[in-house]
PDB file of N, CA and C in Angstrom:
ATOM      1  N   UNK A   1     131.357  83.103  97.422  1.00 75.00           N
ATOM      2  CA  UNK A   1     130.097  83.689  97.811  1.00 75.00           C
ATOM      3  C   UNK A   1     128.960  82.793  97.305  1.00 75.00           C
ATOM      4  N   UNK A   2     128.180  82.286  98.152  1.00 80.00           N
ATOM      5  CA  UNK A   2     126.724  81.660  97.711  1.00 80.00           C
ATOM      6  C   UNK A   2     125.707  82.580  96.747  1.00 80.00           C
ATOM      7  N   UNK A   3     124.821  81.459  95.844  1.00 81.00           N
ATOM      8  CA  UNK A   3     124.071  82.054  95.419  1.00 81.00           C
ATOM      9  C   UNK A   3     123.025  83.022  95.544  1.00 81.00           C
ATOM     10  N   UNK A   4     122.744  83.118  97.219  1.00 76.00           N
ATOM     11  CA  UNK A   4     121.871  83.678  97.887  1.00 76.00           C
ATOM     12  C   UNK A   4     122.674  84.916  98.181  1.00 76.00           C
ATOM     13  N   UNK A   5     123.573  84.861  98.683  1.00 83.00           N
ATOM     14  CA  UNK A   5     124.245  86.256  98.941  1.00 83.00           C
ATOM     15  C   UNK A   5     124.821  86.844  97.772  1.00 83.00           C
ATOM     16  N   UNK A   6     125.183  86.222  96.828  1.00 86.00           N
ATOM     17  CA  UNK A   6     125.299  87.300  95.895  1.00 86.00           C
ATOM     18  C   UNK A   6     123.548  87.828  95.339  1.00 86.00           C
ATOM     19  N   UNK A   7     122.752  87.063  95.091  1.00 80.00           N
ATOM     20  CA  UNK A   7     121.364  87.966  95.069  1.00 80.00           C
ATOM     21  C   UNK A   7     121.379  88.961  95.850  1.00 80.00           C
ATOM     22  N   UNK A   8     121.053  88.804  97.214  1.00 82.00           N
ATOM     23  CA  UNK A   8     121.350  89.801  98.795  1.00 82.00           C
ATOM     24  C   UNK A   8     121.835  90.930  97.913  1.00 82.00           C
ATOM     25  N   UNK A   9     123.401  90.660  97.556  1.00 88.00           N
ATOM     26  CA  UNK A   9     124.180  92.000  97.526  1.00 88.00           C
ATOM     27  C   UNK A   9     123.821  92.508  96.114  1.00 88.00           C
ATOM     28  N   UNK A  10     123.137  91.560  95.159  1.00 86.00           N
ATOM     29  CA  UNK A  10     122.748  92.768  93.781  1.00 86.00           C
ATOM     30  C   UNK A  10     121.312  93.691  94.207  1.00 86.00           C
ATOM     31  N   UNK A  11     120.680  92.781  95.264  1.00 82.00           N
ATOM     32  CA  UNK A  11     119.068  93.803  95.740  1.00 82.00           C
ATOM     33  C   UNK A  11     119.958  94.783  96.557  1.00 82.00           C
ATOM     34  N   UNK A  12     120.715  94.224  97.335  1.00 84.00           N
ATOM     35  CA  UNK A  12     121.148  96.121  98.023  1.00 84.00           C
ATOM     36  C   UNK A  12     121.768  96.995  96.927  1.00 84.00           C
ATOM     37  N   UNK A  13     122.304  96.744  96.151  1.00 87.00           N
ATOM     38  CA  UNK A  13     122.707  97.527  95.393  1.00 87.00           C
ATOM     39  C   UNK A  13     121.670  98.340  94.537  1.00 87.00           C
ATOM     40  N   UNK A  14     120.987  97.471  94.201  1.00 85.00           N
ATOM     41  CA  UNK A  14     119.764  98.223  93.666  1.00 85.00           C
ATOM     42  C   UNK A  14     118.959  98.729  94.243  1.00 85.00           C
ATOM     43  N   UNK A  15     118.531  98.405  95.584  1.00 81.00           N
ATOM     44  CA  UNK A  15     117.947  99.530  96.124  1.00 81.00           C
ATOM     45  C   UNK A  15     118.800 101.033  96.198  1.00 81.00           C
ATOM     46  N   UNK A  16     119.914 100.713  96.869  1.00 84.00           N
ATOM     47  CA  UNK A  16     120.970 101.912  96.821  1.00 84.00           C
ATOM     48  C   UNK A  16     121.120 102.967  95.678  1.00 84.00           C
ATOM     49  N   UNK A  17     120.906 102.268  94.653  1.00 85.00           N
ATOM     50  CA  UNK A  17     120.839 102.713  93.207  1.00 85.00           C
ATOM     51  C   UNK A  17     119.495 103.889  93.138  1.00 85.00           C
ATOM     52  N   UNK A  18     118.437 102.875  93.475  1.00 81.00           N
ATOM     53  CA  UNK A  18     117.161 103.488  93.109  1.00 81.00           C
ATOM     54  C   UNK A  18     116.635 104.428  94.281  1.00 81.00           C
ATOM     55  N   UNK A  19     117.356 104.359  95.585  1.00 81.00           N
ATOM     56  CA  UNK A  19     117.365 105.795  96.626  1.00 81.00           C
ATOM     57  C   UNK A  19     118.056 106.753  96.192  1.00 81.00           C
ATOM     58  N   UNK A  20     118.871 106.864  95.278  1.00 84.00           N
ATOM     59  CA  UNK A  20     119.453 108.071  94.459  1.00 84.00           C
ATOM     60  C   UNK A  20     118.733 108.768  94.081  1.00 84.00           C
ATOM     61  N   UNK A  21     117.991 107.988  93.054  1.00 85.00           N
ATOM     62  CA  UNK A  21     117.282 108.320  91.707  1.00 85.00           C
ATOM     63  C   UNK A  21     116.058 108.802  92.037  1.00 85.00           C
ATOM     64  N   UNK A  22     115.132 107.739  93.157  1.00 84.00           N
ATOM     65  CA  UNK A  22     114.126 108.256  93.324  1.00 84.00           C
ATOM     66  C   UNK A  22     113.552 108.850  94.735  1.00 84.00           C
ATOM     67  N   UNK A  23     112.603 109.412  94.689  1.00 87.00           N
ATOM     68  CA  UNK A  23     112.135 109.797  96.409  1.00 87.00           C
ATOM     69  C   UNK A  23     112.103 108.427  97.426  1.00 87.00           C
ATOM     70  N   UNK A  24     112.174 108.754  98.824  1.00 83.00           N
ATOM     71  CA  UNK A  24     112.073 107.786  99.318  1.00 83.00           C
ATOM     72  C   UNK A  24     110.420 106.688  99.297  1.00 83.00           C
ATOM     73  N   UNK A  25     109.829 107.605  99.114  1.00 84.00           N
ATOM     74  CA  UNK A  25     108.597 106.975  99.460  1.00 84.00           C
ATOM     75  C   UNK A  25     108.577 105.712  97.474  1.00 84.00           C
ATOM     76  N   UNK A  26     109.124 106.069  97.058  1.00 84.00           N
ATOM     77  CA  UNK A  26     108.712 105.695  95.509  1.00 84.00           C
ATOM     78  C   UNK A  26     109.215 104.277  96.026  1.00 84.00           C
ATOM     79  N   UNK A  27     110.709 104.286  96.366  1.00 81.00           N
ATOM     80  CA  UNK A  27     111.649 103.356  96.561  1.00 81.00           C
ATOM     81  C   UNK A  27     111.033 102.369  97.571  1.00 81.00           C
ATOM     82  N   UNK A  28     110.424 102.737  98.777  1.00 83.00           N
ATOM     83  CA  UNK A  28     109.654 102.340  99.864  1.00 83.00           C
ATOM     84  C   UNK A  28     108.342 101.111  98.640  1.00 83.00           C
ATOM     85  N   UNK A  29     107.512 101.993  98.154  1.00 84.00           N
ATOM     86  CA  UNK A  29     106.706 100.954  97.330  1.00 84.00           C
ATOM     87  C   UNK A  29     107.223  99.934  96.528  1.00 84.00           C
ATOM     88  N   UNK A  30     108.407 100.474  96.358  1.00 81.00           N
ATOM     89  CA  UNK A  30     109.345  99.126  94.947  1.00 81.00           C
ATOM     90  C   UNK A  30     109.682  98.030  96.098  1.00 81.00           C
ATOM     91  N   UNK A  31     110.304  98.218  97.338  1.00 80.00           N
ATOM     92  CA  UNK A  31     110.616  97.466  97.978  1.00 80.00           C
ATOM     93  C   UNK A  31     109.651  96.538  98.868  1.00 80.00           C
ATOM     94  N   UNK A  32     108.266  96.722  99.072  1.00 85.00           N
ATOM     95  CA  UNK A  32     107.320  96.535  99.176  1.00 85.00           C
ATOM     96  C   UNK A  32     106.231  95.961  98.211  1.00 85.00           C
ATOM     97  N   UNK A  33     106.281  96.213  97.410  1.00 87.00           N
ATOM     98  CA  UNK A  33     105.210  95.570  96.311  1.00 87.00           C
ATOM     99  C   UNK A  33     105.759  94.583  95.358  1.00 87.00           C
ATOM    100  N   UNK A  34     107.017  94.365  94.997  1.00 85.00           N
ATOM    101  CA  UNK A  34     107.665  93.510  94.757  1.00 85.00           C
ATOM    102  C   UNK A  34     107.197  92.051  95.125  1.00 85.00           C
ATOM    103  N   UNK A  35     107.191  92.387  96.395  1.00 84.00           N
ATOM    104  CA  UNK A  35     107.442  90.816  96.865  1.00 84.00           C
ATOM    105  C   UNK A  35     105.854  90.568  97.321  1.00 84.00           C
ATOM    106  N   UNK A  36     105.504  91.743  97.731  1.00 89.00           N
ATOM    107  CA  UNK A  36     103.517  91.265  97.590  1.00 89.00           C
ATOM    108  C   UNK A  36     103.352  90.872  96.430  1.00 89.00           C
ATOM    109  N   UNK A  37     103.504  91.404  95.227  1.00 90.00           N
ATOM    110  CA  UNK A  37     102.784  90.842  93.760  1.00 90.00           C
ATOM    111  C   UNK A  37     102.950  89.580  93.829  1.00 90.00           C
ATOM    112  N   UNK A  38     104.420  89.176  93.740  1.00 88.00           N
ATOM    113  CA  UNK A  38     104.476  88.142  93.467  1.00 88.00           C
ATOM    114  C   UNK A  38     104.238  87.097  94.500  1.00 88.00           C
ATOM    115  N   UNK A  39     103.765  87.265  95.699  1.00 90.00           N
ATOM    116  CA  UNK A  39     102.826  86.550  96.267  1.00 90.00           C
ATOM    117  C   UNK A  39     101.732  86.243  95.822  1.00 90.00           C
ATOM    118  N   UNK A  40     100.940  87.136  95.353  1.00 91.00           N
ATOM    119  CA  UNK A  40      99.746  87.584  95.072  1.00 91.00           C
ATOM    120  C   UNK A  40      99.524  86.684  93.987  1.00 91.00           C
ATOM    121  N   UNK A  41     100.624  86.759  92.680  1.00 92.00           N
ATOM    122  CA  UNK A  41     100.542  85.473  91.910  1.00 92.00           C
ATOM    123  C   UNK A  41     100.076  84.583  92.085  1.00 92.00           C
ATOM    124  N   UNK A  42     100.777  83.737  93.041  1.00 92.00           N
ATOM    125  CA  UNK A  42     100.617  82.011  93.291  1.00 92.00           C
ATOM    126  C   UNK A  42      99.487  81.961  93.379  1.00 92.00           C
ATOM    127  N   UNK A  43      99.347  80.422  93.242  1.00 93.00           N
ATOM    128  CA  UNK A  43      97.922  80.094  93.380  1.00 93.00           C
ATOM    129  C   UNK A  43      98.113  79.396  94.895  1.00 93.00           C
ATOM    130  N   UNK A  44      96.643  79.245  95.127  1.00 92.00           N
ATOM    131  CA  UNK A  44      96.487  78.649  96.679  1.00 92.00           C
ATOM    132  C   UNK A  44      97.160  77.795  97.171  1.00 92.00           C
ATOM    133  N   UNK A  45      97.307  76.383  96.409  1.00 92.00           N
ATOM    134  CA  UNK A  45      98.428  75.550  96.974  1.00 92.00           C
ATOM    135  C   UNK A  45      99.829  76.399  97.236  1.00 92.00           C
ATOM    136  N   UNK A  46     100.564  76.913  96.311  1.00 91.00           N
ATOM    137  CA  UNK A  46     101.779  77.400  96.232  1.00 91.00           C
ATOM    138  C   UNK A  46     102.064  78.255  97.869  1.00 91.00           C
ATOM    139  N   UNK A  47     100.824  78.876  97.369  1.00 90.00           N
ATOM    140  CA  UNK A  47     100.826  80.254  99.308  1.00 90.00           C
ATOM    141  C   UNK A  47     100.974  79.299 100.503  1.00 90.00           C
ATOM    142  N   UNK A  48      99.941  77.872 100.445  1.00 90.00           N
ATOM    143  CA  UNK A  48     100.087  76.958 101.680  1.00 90.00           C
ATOM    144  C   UNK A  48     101.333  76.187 101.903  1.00 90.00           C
ATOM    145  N   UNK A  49     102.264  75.639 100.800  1.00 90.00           N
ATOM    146  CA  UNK A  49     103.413  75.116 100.427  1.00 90.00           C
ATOM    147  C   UNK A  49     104.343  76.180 100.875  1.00 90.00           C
ATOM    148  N   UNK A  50     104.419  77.663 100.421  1.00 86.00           N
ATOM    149  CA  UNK A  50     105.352  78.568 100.811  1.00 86.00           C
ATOM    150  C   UNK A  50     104.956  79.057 102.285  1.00 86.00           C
ATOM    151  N   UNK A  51     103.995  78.967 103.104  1.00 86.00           N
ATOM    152  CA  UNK A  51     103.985  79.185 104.532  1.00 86.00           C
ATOM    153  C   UNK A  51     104.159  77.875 105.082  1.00 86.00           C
ATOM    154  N   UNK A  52     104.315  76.637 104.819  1.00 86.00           N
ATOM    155  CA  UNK A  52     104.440  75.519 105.694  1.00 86.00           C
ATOM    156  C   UNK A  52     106.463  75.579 105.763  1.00 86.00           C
ATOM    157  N   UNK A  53     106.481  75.585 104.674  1.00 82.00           N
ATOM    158  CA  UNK A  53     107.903  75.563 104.602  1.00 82.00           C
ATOM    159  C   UNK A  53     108.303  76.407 105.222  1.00 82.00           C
ATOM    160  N   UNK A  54     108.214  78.251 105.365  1.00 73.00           N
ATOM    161  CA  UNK A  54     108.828  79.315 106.338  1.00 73.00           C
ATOM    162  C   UNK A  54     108.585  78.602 107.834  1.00 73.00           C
ATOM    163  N   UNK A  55     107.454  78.022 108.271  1.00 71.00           N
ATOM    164  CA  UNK A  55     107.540  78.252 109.435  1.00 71.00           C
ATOM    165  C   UNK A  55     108.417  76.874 110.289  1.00 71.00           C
ATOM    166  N   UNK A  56     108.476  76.202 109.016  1.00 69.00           N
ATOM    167  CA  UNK A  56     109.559  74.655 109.702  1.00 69.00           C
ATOM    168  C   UNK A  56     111.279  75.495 109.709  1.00 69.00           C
ATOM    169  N   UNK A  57     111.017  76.440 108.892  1.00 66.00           N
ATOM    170  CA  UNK A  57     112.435  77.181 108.765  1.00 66.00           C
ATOM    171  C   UNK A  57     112.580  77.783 110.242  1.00 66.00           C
ATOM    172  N   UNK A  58     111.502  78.280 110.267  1.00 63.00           N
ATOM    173  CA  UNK A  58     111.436  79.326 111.966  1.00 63.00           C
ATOM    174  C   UNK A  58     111.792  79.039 113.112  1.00 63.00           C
ATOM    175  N   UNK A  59     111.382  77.057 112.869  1.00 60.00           N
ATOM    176  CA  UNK A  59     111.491  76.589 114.359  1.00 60.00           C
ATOM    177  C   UNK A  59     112.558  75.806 114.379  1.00 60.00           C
ATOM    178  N   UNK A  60     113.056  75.743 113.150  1.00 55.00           N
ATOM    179  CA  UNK A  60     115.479  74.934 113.587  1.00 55.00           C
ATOM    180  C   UNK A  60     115.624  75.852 115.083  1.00 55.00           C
TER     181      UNK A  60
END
């Protein structure tokens, strides 16, 4: 198993985990704000560097 898919399968698990535990809507923001913050982090170069790169990914 690659390094990427085993990540993959520990975030499903943890989401799975944390739809138990919590309401959906709670779980909905964890899965959501996660990955905004840490957008939100970077600084400007980093955001232009991380959208040049997705979209050369887009067009293989």
């Amino acid at each position: 198993m690659s390094k990427n898919a085993k990540i993959a399968a520990g975030g499903v698990a943890a989401g799975l985990v944390l739809f138990v535990w919590l309401p959906w809507w709670a779980v909905l923001l964890i899965i959501l704000g996660v990955p905004a913050a840490a957008y939100l982090t970077l600084d400007p170069a980093q955001r232009r560097r991380l959208r040049r790169v997705s979209r050369k990914e887009l067009g293989r």
